[in-house]
Coordinates of N, CA and C and ligand atoms in Angstrom, one line a residue:
M19 N -4.9 150.6 -7.9 CA -4.1 149.7 -6.9 C -3.2 150.3 -6.1
P20 N -3.5 149.9 -4.5 CA -2.7 150.6 -4.0 C -1.3 150.5 -4.0
G21 N -0.9 151.5 -3.3 CA 0.4 152.0 -3.6 C 1.4 152.1 -2.1
P22 N 2.4 152.0 -1.8 CA 2.5 152.0 -0.5 C 2.5 153.9 0.4
S23 N 2.2 154.4 -0.9 CA 2.0 155.8 -0.1 C 0.8 156.6 0.5
H24 N 0.1 155.4 0.7 CA -1.0 154.9 1.7 C -0.7 155.3 3.0
F25 N -0.1 154.7 3.2 CA 0.8 154.2 4.9 C 0.6 156.1 5.3
D26 N 1.7 156.8 4.6 CA 2.2 158.2 4.5 C 0.8 159.1 5.4
D27 N -0.1 158.7 3.5 CA -1.4 159.2 3.7 C -2.1 159.2 4.9
H28 N -1.8 158.5 5.9 CA -2.9 158.3 7.2 C -1.9 157.7 8.3
A29 N -0.7 159.0 7.7 CA 0.4 159.0 8.4 C 0.0 158.7 10.5
E30 N -1.7 159.4 10.5 CA -1.2 159.8 12.1 C -2.3 158.7 12.7
A31 N -3.0 158.1 11.5 CA -4.2 156.7 11.9 C -3.2 155.9 12.3
Y32 N -2.2 155.7 11.2 CA -1.2 154.7 11.3 C 0.1 154.9 12.7
E33 N 0.1 155.8 13.3 CA 0.7 155.8 15.0 C -0.1 155.2 15.6
R34 N -1.6 155.7 15.5 CA -2.3 155.7 16.4 C -2.8 154.4 17.4
G35 N -3.0 153.1 15.3 CA -4.1 152.2 15.2 C -3.0 151.4 15.3
R36 N -2.0 151.1 15.0 CA -1.1 149.8 14.7 C -0.8 149.6 16.4
P37 N -1.6 148.3 16.6 CA -0.8 147.9 17.5 C 0.3 147.4 17.8
P38 N 1.7 147.1 18.5 CA 2.4 146.6 18.9 C 3.0 145.3 18.3
Y39 N 4.2 144.8 18.6 CA 4.6 143.6 18.0 C 4.6 142.9 19.2
P40 N 5.0 142.6 19.3 CA 4.5 141.2 21.0 C 6.1 140.5 21.1
D41 N 5.8 140.7 22.5 CA 6.6 140.7 23.1 C 7.9 139.7 22.5
G42 N 7.0 138.4 22.4 CA 7.4 137.2 22.7 C 8.6 137.3 21.3
L43 N 8.7 138.0 20.2 CA 9.6 138.5 19.0 C 10.6 139.5 19.8
W44 N 10.6 140.5 20.5 CA 11.6 141.1 20.8 C 12.9 140.0 21.1
A45 N 11.4 138.7 22.5 CA 12.8 138.5 23.4 C 13.5 137.5 22.9
R46 N 12.8 137.0 21.6 CA 13.4 136.0 20.7 C 14.7 137.0 20.0
L47 N 14.4 137.3 20.3 CA 15.9 139.3 19.3 C 16.7 138.7 20.3
G48 N 16.3 138.4 21.6 CA 17.0 139.2 22.2 C 18.4 137.6 23.1
E49 N 17.2 136.6 22.9 CA 18.1 135.3 22.8 C 18.5 134.8 21.8
L50 N 18.3 135.2 21.0 CA 19.3 135.0 19.0 C 20.4 135.4 19.0
G51 N 21.2 136.3 20.5 CA 22.1 137.4 20.9 C 21.4 137.8 19.4
L52 N 20.6 138.5 18.6 CA 20.6 140.1 17.5 C 20.7 140.9 17.7
L53 N 20.5 141.1 18.9 CA 19.4 142.4 19.0 C 19.7 142.4 21.2
R54 N 20.8 143.1 21.3 CA 21.4 144.1 22.6 C 21.7 144.9 22.6
S55 N 22.3 145.7 23.4 CA 23.3 146.7 23.9 C 24.5 146.8 22.7
G56 N 24.4 147.8 21.7 CA 25.8 148.0 21.5 C 25.6 147.6 20.0
T57 N 23.9 147.1 18.7 CA 23.9 145.8 18.1 C 23.6 147.7 17.2
R58 N 25.0 147.6 15.9 CA 24.6 147.9 15.3 C 23.3 147.7 14.3
V59 N 22.2 148.6 13.7 CA 20.8 148.0 13.3 C 21.0 149.0 12.4
V60 N 20.3 148.6 11.3 CA 19.1 149.6 9.6 C 18.2 148.8 9.9
E61 N 17.5 149.8 10.0 CA 16.2 149.1 9.7 C 14.7 150.3 8.6
L62 N 14.1 149.3 7.8 CA 14.1 149.9 6.2 C 12.3 149.7 6.2
G63 N 12.2 150.7 5.8 CA 10.2 150.8 6.2 C 10.2 151.5 7.6
A64 N 10.5 151.8 8.2 CA 10.2 152.2 9.4 C 9.2 153.2 9.5
G65 N 8.5 153.6 9.1 CA 7.1 154.0 9.5 C 7.7 155.0 10.4
A66 N 6.2 154.8 11.0 CA 6.5 155.4 12.6 C 7.5 155.5 13.7
G67 N 7.8 153.9 13.5 CA 9.3 153.6 14.1 C 7.9 153.0 15.4
L68 N 7.0 152.4 15.6 CA 6.7 150.9 15.8 C 7.8 149.9 16.1
A69 N 8.8 149.8 15.4 CA 9.5 148.7 15.6 C 11.1 149.4 16.2
T70 N 11.3 150.3 16.0 CA 12.4 151.3 16.0 C 12.4 151.7 17.4
G71 N 11.2 151.9 17.8 CA 11.6 152.7 19.4 C 11.6 151.3 20.7
P72 N 11.2 149.6 20.3 CA 11.8 149.2 20.9 C 13.2 148.1 20.8
V73 N 13.5 148.7 19.0 CA 15.2 148.1 18.5 C 16.0 149.3 19.7
L74 N 15.7 150.3 19.8 CA 16.5 151.3 20.8 C 16.5 151.0 22.3
R75 N 15.6 150.7 22.8 CA 15.5 150.4 23.7 C 16.2 149.1 24.2
A76 N 15.9 148.6 23.3 CA 17.2 147.4 24.1 C 18.8 147.0 23.9
G77 N 18.6 148.8 23.8 CA 20.1 149.5 23.4 C 21.2 149.7 22.0
A78 N 20.2 149.0 21.1 CA 20.6 149.2 19.4 C 20.9 150.5 19.5
S79 N 21.8 151.0 18.1 CA 21.7 152.2 17.5 C 21.1 151.6 16.2
V80 N 20.1 152.9 15.8 CA 19.3 152.5 14.6 C 20.1 153.3 13.8
T81 N 20.4 153.0 12.3 CA 19.7 154.1 11.3 C 18.9 153.5 10.6
A82 N 17.6 154.5 9.9 CA 16.4 154.2 9.4 C 16.2 154.7 8.8
V83 N 15.4 153.9 7.5 CA 15.1 154.2 6.0 C 13.5 153.9 6.1
E84 N 12.6 155.5 5.7 CA 11.5 155.6 5.4 C 11.1 156.9 4.5
P85 N 9.9 156.4 3.6 CA 10.2 156.8 2.1 C 9.2 157.6 2.4
G86 N 8.3 158.0 3.6 CA 7.3 158.6 3.5 C 7.2 159.7 4.0
R87 N 6.3 160.6 3.8 CA 7.3 162.1 4.8 C 7.3 162.7 6.4
A88 N 5.7 162.1 5.7 CA 5.1 162.7 7.3 C 5.8 161.7 8.3
L89 N 5.4 159.5 7.6 CA 5.6 159.0 8.7 C 7.4 159.1 9.1
A90 N 7.9 159.8 8.1 CA 9.8 159.8 8.6 C 9.9 160.9 9.8
A91 N 8.9 162.4 9.2 CA 9.0 163.0 10.5 C 8.4 162.2 11.5
R92 N 7.6 161.6 12.2 CA 6.8 161.4 12.7 C 7.8 160.0 14.3
L93 N 9.1 159.3 13.0 CA 9.3 158.5 13.6 C 10.3 159.9 14.2
R94 N 11.3 160.7 13.3 CA 11.9 161.4 14.2 C 11.7 162.4 15.0
R95 N 11.0 162.5 15.1 CA 9.9 163.3 17.0 C 10.4 161.8 17.9
R96 N 9.2 160.7 16.9 CA 9.0 159.6 19.0 C 10.2 159.1 18.6
C97 N 11.5 159.1 18.3 CA 12.6 158.5 18.1 C 14.0 158.8 18.0
P98 N 13.7 160.2 18.6 CA 14.9 161.3 18.4 C 17.0 160.6 18.0
E99 N 16.6 159.3 18.9 CA 18.5 158.5 18.3 C 18.8 157.8 17.6
A100 N 17.8 158.2 16.7 CA 17.7 156.8 15.1 C 18.0 158.0 14.6
T101 N 18.9 157.6 13.6 CA 19.5 158.4 12.2 C 18.8 158.1 11.0
V102 N 17.6 158.9 10.4 CA 16.4 158.8 9.8 C 16.9 159.6 8.6
H103 N 17.1 158.1 7.1 CA 16.9 158.9 6.5 C 15.2 158.6 5.2
E104 N 14.9 160.4 4.8 CA 14.4 159.9 4.1 C 13.5 159.5 3.1
G105 N 13.6 158.1 2.6 CA 14.5 157.9 0.5 C 13.7 155.6 1.8
T106 N 13.6 155.6 -0.1 CA 13.4 154.9 -0.2 C 14.8 153.4 -0.1
A107 N 14.1 152.3 0.2 CA 15.4 151.2 0.7 C 16.2 150.5 -0.5
E108 N 15.8 151.5 -1.9 CA 15.8 150.6 -3.5 C 16.8 151.7 -3.0
S109 N 16.5 153.0 -3.0 CA 17.7 153.7 -3.0 C 18.6 155.4 -2.7
T110 N 18.2 155.1 -1.6 CA 19.2 155.5 -0.1 C 20.3 154.3 -0.4
P111 N 22.0 155.6 -0.1 CA 22.8 155.0 -0.4 C 23.2 154.3 1.9
L112 N 24.3 153.4 1.4 CA 24.1 152.8 3.3 C 25.6 151.9 2.9
P113 N 26.0 152.6 4.3 CA 27.8 152.4 4.3 C 27.7 151.1 3.7
E114 N 29.6 150.9 3.8 CA 29.2 148.5 3.6 C 30.0 148.6 4.9
A115 N 29.5 147.1 5.3 CA 30.2 146.4 6.7 C 29.5 147.0 7.5
A116 N 28.6 148.1 8.0 CA 27.9 148.7 8.7 C 27.7 148.4 9.9
F117 N 26.5 147.6 9.3 CA 25.4 147.3 10.2 C 25.5 145.5 11.1
D118 N 25.4 145.1 11.8 CA 25.3 143.9 12.4 C 23.4 143.6 11.7
L119 N 22.6 143.9 12.8 CA 21.3 143.6 11.9 C 20.6 144.7 10.8
A120 N 20.0 143.9 9.6 CA 18.4 145.0 9.1 C 17.3 144.1 9.1
V121 N 16.7 144.7 9.8 CA 15.7 144.9 9.8 C 14.5 145.4 9.5
A122 N 13.0 144.3 8.8 CA 12.7 145.2 7.8 C 11.1 144.4 8.8
A123 N 9.9 145.5 9.4 CA 8.3 145.8 10.1 C 8.1 145.6 9.2
T124 N 6.6 144.6 9.0 CA 5.8 144.6 8.2 C 6.2 145.2 7.0
A125 N 7.3 145.3 6.0 CA 7.6 146.3 4.6 C 8.1 145.2 3.6
V126 N 8.6 144.3 4.4 CA 9.9 144.3 2.6 C 8.8 143.6 2.2
H127 N 7.7 143.1 1.8 CA 6.5 142.8 0.2 C 6.6 144.4 -0.2
W128 N 6.9 144.9 -0.1 CA 7.1 146.2 -0.7 C 8.1 147.0 -1.6
F129 N 9.5 146.3 -0.9 CA 11.0 146.4 -1.7 C 11.1 145.4 -2.8
D130 N 11.3 146.0 -3.7 CA 12.4 144.9 -4.6 C 13.5 144.9 -4.2
L131 N 12.9 143.8 -3.6 CA 14.6 142.5 -3.3 C 15.7 142.2 -4.0
E132 N 15.6 142.6 -5.7 CA 16.4 142.5 -7.0 C 17.6 143.4 -6.4
V133 N 17.1 144.3 -6.0 CA 17.5 145.5 -5.6 C 18.4 145.4 -4.0
V134 N 17.3 145.4 -3.3 CA 17.3 145.5 -2.0 C 18.5 144.3 -0.8
L135 N 18.2 143.6 -1.5 CA 19.3 142.0 -1.5 C 20.2 142.4 -1.5
P136 N 20.7 142.7 -2.5 CA 22.3 142.7 -2.8 C 22.4 144.4 -1.7
K137 N 22.0 144.5 -2.2 CA 22.4 146.1 -1.2 C 22.9 146.3 1.3
L138 N 21.9 145.2 0.6 CA 22.0 144.4 2.2 C 23.0 143.5 2.9
H139 N 23.3 142.9 1.5 CA 24.7 142.3 1.9 C 26.4 143.3 1.4
R140 N 26.5 143.9 1.6 CA 27.3 145.4 1.1 C 26.8 145.8 3.2
A141 N 25.9 146.5 3.2 CA 25.8 147.2 4.3 C 26.3 146.2 5.9
V142 N 25.6 145.5 5.7 CA 26.1 143.9 7.0 C 27.4 143.3 7.2
A143 N 28.0 143.6 8.5 CA 28.7 143.2 7.9 C 29.5 141.8 8.1
P144 N 29.9 140.8 7.7 CA 30.6 139.7 7.7 C 29.9 138.7 9.1
G145 N 28.6 138.0 9.4 CA 28.8 137.2 10.4 C 26.9 138.5 11.2
G146 N 26.4 138.7 10.7 CA 26.0 139.8 10.4 C 24.4 139.2 10.0
H147 N 22.7 139.5 10.6 CA 22.2 139.1 10.1 C 20.6 139.7 9.4
F148 N 20.2 139.4 8.8 CA 18.6 140.0 8.2 C 17.8 139.8 8.9
A149 N 16.1 140.8 10.0 CA 16.0 139.6 10.1 C 14.1 140.3 9.6
V150 N 12.9 139.9 9.7 CA 12.6 140.3 8.6 C 10.8 139.8 9.5
W151 N 9.8 139.7 9.8 CA 8.7 139.7 10.2 C 7.9 140.8 9.6
R152 N 6.2 140.4 10.1 CA 5.4 141.5 9.7 C 4.1 140.9 11.2
N153 N 3.4 142.1 11.1 CA 1.9 141.4 11.8 C 0.8 141.6 10.7
A154 N 0.2 139.8 11.2 CA -0.7 139.9 9.8 C -2.5 139.7 10.7
F155 N -3.4 140.8 10.3 CA -3.8 141.0 11.0 C -5.0 139.9 10.9
G156 N -5.0 139.4 11.3 CA -5.7 137.3 11.4 C -5.4 136.5 11.0
D157 N -5.9 135.5 12.2 CA -5.3 133.7 12.4 C -6.6 133.1 11.6
P158 N -5.5 133.3 11.1 CA -6.5 131.2 10.8 C -7.3 130.4 11.4
S159 N -5.8 130.1 12.3 CA -6.4 128.8 13.1 C -7.0 129.7 14.2
A160 N -7.4 130.3 15.0 CA -8.0 130.6 15.6 C -9.7 130.8 14.9
A161 N -10.8 131.0 16.8 CA -12.1 130.2 16.2 C -12.1 131.7 15.4
V162 N -13.0 131.4 15.1 CA -13.8 133.2 14.0 C -15.1 134.0 15.0
T163 N -14.3 134.8 15.2 CA -15.0 135.5 15.9 C -16.6 136.4 15.5
P164 N -17.6 137.2 16.2 CA -18.1 138.0 15.4 C -18.2 139.0 15.1
F165 N -17.2 139.9 15.4 CA -16.2 140.8 14.4 C -15.8 140.3 13.1
R166 N -14.8 139.3 13.3 CA -14.3 138.4 11.8 C -15.4 138.4 11.1
E167 N -16.3 137.8 11.6 CA -17.5 137.5 10.1 C -18.5 138.4 9.8
R168 N -18.2 140.1 10.2 CA -18.5 141.2 10.0 C -17.3 141.1 8.7
V169 N -15.7 141.5 8.9 CA -14.4 141.8 8.7 C -16.2 141.2 7.0
A170 N -14.9 139.7 7.4 CA -15.0 138.9 5.8 C -16.2 138.7 4.9
G171 N -17.6 139.9 5.4 CA -18.8 139.8 5.0 C -18.3 141.2 3.5
I172 N -17.4 142.1 5.0 CA -17.4 143.0 4.2 C -16.1 143.0 2.5
V173 N -14.8 141.9 2.9 CA -14.5 141.5 1.9 C -14.9 140.6 0.9
A174 N -15.8 140.6 1.4 CA -16.2 139.2 0.6 C -17.3 140.3 -1.1
R175 N -17.6 141.5 -0.6 CA -18.6 142.7 -1.1 C -17.8 142.7 -2.1
R176 N -16.6 142.3 -2.6 CA -15.1 143.3 -3.1 C -15.6 142.7 -3.6
D177 N -14.8 143.7 -5.4 CA -15.4 142.8 -7.0 C -13.6 141.2 -5.7
G178 N -13.6 140.9 -7.2 CA -12.5 139.6 -6.6 C -11.4 140.1 -6.6
E179 N -10.7 140.8 -7.5 CA -8.9 141.7 -7.8 C -8.8 141.9 -6.2
A180 N -10.4 143.3 -5.9 CA -9.7 144.0 -4.6 C -9.5 143.4 -3.4
R181 N -9.7 141.9 -3.3 CA -10.3 141.0 -2.0 C -9.0 140.5 -1.6
R182 N -8.5 140.6 -0.7 CA -7.7 139.9 0.9 C -7.4 139.3 0.7
G183 N -6.7 138.5 0.5 CA -7.2 136.9 1.4 C -5.9 136.7 2.1
G184 N -4.8 137.9 2.4 CA -3.9 137.5 3.2 C -2.8 136.7 2.6
A185 N -3.1 136.1 0.8 CA -2.3 135.6 0.1 C -0.7 136.3 -0.2
G186 N 0.2 135.4 0.4 CA 1.4 135.4 1.0 C 2.3 135.8 2.6
E187 N 1.1 136.3 2.7 CA 1.2 137.0 4.4 C 1.9 136.5 5.1
L188 N 0.9 135.2 5.2 CA 1.4 134.0 5.9 C 2.1 132.0 5.1
D189 N 2.4 132.9 4.3 CA 3.3 131.7 3.8 C 4.4 132.0 3.4
T190 N 4.9 131.5 5.1 CA 6.8 131.9 5.0 C 7.4 131.1 4.9
D191 N 7.3 129.7 3.6 CA 8.1 129.4 3.0 C 8.1 130.2 1.9
E192 N 7.8 130.7 0.9 CA 7.9 131.3 0.0 C 8.8 132.8 0.6
W193 N 8.2 133.4 1.6 CA 9.5 134.4 1.9 C 10.7 133.5 2.3
V194 N 11.3 133.1 2.8 CA 12.2 132.1 3.0 C 13.2 131.8 1.7
N195 N 12.0 131.7 0.8 CA 12.2 131.7 -0.5 C 13.1 132.7 -1.4
R196 N 12.4 133.2 -1.2 CA 12.3 135.0 -1.6 C 13.2 135.8 -0.9
L197 N 13.6 136.0 0.3 CA 14.5 135.9 0.7 C 16.4 135.7 0.8
G198 N 16.6 134.2 0.4 CA 16.9 133.8 -0.2 C 18.0 133.8 -0.9
G199 N 17.1 134.4 -2.1 CA 16.8 134.3 -3.7 C 18.7 135.6 -4.1
G200 N 19.1 134.9 -5.1 CA 20.1 135.3 -4.7 C 22.0 135.0 -4.0
G201 N 21.5 134.1 -3.0 CA 22.9 133.4 -1.8 C 22.9 134.4 -1.2
Y202 N 22.7 135.8 -1.0 CA 22.7 137.0 -0.8 C 23.1 136.2 1.4
F203 N 21.7 135.9 1.4 CA 21.7 135.7 3.0 C 21.0 133.9 3.1
A204 N 20.7 133.4 3.7 CA 20.2 132.0 4.6 C 19.4 132.2 5.6
A205 N 17.7 131.7 5.9 CA 18.0 131.4 6.9 C 18.1 130.6 7.8
T206 N 18.4 130.8 9.0 CA 19.0 130.4 10.5 C 17.9 130.1 11.1
H207 N 16.3 131.1 10.7 CA 15.2 130.8 12.3 C 13.9 131.6 11.4
V208 N 12.9 130.3 11.7 CA 11.6 131.1 11.7 C 11.3 130.3 12.5
E209 N 9.7 131.5 12.7 CA 8.9 130.9 13.8 C 7.7 131.8 13.9
E210 N 6.6 131.5 13.6 CA 5.1 132.5 14.3 C 4.7 132.3 15.4
F211 N 4.4 134.5 15.4 CA 4.0 134.6 17.4 C 2.8 134.6 17.4
R212 N 1.8 133.5 18.1 CA 0.2 134.3 17.9 C -0.4 134.4 19.1
W213 N -0.3 136.0 19.6 CA -1.1 137.2 19.9 C -2.4 137.6 19.4
S214 N -3.2 137.6 20.8 CA -4.8 138.7 20.5 C -4.1 140.2 21.3
V215 N -5.3 140.6 21.1 CA -5.4 142.6 21.0 C -6.7 142.9 20.9
E216 N -7.6 143.6 22.6 CA -8.6 144.1 22.2 C -8.5 145.1 22.3
L217 N -9.4 145.5 21.4 CA -8.9 146.7 20.3 C -10.8 147.9 20.2
R218 N -10.2 148.7 21.2 CA -12.1 149.6 21.6 C -12.1 149.8 19.6
T219 N -13.0 150.7 19.6 CA -14.4 151.7 18.3 C -12.9 151.9 17.5
D220 N -12.9 153.3 18.3 CA -12.4 153.7 18.1 C -10.9 152.9 17.2
Q221 N -10.1 152.4 17.7 CA -9.0 151.2 17.6 C -8.7 151.3 16.2
V222 N -10.7 150.1 16.1 CA -10.6 149.3 15.2 C -10.6 150.2 14.3
R223 N -11.2 151.8 13.5 CA -11.2 152.4 13.1 C -10.2 152.7 12.1
D224 N -8.8 153.2 13.3 CA -7.5 153.8 12.7 C -7.1 152.5 12.1
L225 N -6.6 151.1 12.8 CA -6.6 150.2 12.4 C -6.5 150.2 10.8
F226 N -7.8 149.9 10.8 CA -8.6 150.1 9.5 C -8.4 150.2 8.0
T227 N -8.2 152.0 8.9 CA -7.4 153.2 7.5 C -6.6 153.1 7.5
T228 N -5.6 151.7 8.4 CA -3.8 151.6 7.9 C -4.1 150.7 6.8
F229 N -5.2 150.2 6.7 CA -4.9 148.7 5.4 C -4.6 149.9 3.9
S230 N -4.0 148.7 3.5 CA -3.4 149.6 1.9 C -4.9 149.2 1.2
D231 N -5.5 148.2 1.8 CA -6.2 148.0 1.0 C -7.8 147.7 1.1
W232 N -7.9 148.8 2.1 CA -9.1 148.9 2.7 C -9.6 150.4 2.1
S233 N -10.9 150.8 1.5 CA -11.2 151.9 1.7 C -11.8 152.2 2.7
A234 N -11.4 153.9 2.8 CA -12.3 154.4 4.1 C -13.5 154.5 4.1
A235 N -14.5 154.1 3.5 CA -16.5 153.4 3.8 C -16.0 151.8 4.4
E236 N -15.3 151.2 4.2 CA -14.6 149.8 4.9 C -14.1 149.8 6.3
A237 N -13.3 150.8 6.7 CA -12.7 151.3 7.5 C -14.3 151.1 8.6
E238 N -14.5 152.5 7.8 CA -16.0 152.8 8.7 C -17.0 151.6 9.6
E239 N -17.1 150.7 8.4 CA -17.9 149.9 8.7 C -17.3 148.7 9.4
A240 N -15.9 148.6 9.8 CA -15.9 147.3 10.3 C -16.2 148.2 12.0
A241 N -15.2 149.5 12.0 CA -15.9 150.2 13.4 C -17.2 150.1 13.7
R242 N -18.0 150.2 12.9 CA -19.4 150.4 13.6 C -19.5 148.5 13.7
A243 N -18.9 147.9 13.1 CA -19.0 146.5 13.4 C -18.5 146.3 15.5
A244 N -17.8 147.5 15.5 CA -16.8 146.9 16.8 C -17.7 147.7 17.4
H245 N -18.1 148.4 17.5 CA -19.3 149.7 17.9 C -20.9 148.4 18.1
D246 N -20.9 148.0 17.4 CA -22.3 146.8 17.7 C -22.2 146.1 18.0
L247 N -21.0 145.5 18.8 CA -20.7 144.0 19.3 C -20.2 144.6 20.6
G248 N -20.2 146.1 20.7 CA -20.1 146.1 22.5 C -19.4 147.1 22.9
G249 N -18.1 147.4 21.5 CA -17.5 149.0 21.1 C -15.8 147.7 22.1
R250 N -16.0 146.8 21.5 CA -15.1 146.6 21.8 C -14.9 144.9 21.1
V251 N -13.3 144.7 20.8 CA -12.8 142.9 20.6 C -12.0 142.5 20.1
L252 N -11.7 141.1 20.6 CA -10.6 140.5 21.2 C -10.6 139.7 19.5
E253 N -9.2 140.4 18.7 CA -8.6 140.2 17.9 C -7.6 139.8 17.9
H254 N -7.4 138.4 17.2 CA -6.2 137.4 17.1 C -5.4 137.4 15.8
Y255 N -4.1 137.7 16.0 CA -3.3 138.1 14.7 C -1.8 136.7 15.0
V256 N -1.1 136.7 13.8 CA 0.0 136.2 13.6 C 1.4 137.5 12.5
T257 N 2.1 136.8 13.9 CA 3.1 137.5 13.6 C 4.7 136.6 12.9
P258 N 4.9 136.4 11.9 CA 6.0 134.8 11.6 C 7.3 136.4 10.9
L259 N 8.3 135.3 12.2 CA 9.4 135.8 12.1 C 10.3 134.9 11.2
V260 N 11.7 135.5 10.6 CA 12.2 135.2 9.4 C 13.6 136.0 9.8
V261 N 14.2 134.6 10.2 CA 15.7 136.1 10.7 C 16.9 134.8 9.8
L262 N 17.8 135.0 8.7 CA 18.5 135.2 8.3 C 19.4 135.5 8.3
E263 N 21.1 134.8 8.0 CA 22.3 134.7 7.9 C 22.7 135.9 6.9
R264 N 23.6 136.6 7.3 CA 24.4 137.1 6.0 C 25.5 136.1 5.8
Q265 N 25.4 135.4 4.1 CA 26.4 134.2 3.9 C 28.1 135.2 3.3
P266 N 29.1 134.7 3.2 CA 30.1 135.0 3.4 C 30.3 135.6 2.0
S267 N 29.7 135.1 0.6 CA 30.3 135.5 -0.4 C 29.3 134.1 -1.3
R268 N 28.7 135.4 -2.2 CA 27.9 134.8 -3.4 C 28.0 133.6 -3.0
P269 N 27.4 132.5 -3.7 CA 27.6 131.1 -4.3 C 27.6 131.4 -5.6
Ligands
SAM327 C1 2.9 148.3 6.8 S1 4.1 150.0 7.0 C2 5.5 148.9 8.5 C3 6.2 150.7 9.2 C4 6.8 149.7 10.1 N1 8.1 148.9 10.1 C5 5.5 149.4 10.8 O1 6.2 148.1 11.7 O2 4.9 150.3 11.3 C6 5.1 149.9 5.5 C7 6.1 151.0 5.3 O3 7.4 149.9 4.1 C8 7.3 152.2 4.1 N2 7.7 151.7 2.8 C9 7.1 151.3 1.4 N3 8.1 151.0 0.3 C10 9.3 151.0 1.2 C11 10.6 151.2 -0.2 N4 10.3 150.6 -1.2 N5 11.6 151.0 0.5 C12 11.4 151.3 2.1 N6 10.0 151.8 2.6 C13 9.3 152.0 2.1 C14 5.7 152.1 3.8 O4 6.7 154.0 3.7 C15 5.5 151.9 5.2 O5 6.2 153.2 6.2

């Protein structure tokens, strides 16, 4: 069973290979008044800083939590303005009422929410928010490309259990329920951003290497598929965003 240390083991490919979050998402966080100059942000599972960079560029201050040693080192190098704590979301102490916004980018599915939600409720100031989003690598509503057919072929050869169907990844209602669990936060904005990106063969190799449920041989096979298809493939992705407001007190 792959675990979260997969990302740290492949920190270099991670930093190189993961495409950035869509511009529309950053614009929306700004329009909603959640992310602007002076916003105090705590980011959980920050990785190598894919989300941290744009948050800092919006003028916010960032306290970042990342358990992977190699990823935390890259994050410090890439985002020297951020305060970086090496540790898990569950175990890293956070000051009380010190943040306007908590964020988790493609990370919340690794957390024990029974621990993290009450902890964030204490750390986020009254009136503050928790914004959660993730890049889902594959848009079920987009036309199936020849590359996606090859990817589906690789996945179909796995044993049933190891198959990644994206189950839960795009089940936004389920995430709204889970994140609202315990009454600490309540969803105020839910949106899906659909976007496309052209990837070269080497970028396909890096990106698929970072997927925690893909083996090195499978990632290589995906890269070979991209190579066979001309060395560049157009990928269609979805980024669901859930914004939750801190509730004044638990019901
Ligand atoms: C898919 S990566 C996303 C990283 C980064 N947020 C990004 O957008 O690129 C998931 C991250 O969650 C981190 N992670 C896993 N379990 C965690 C936990 N219990 N607490 C905090 N972070 C965790 C991993 O180390 C990894 O950096």
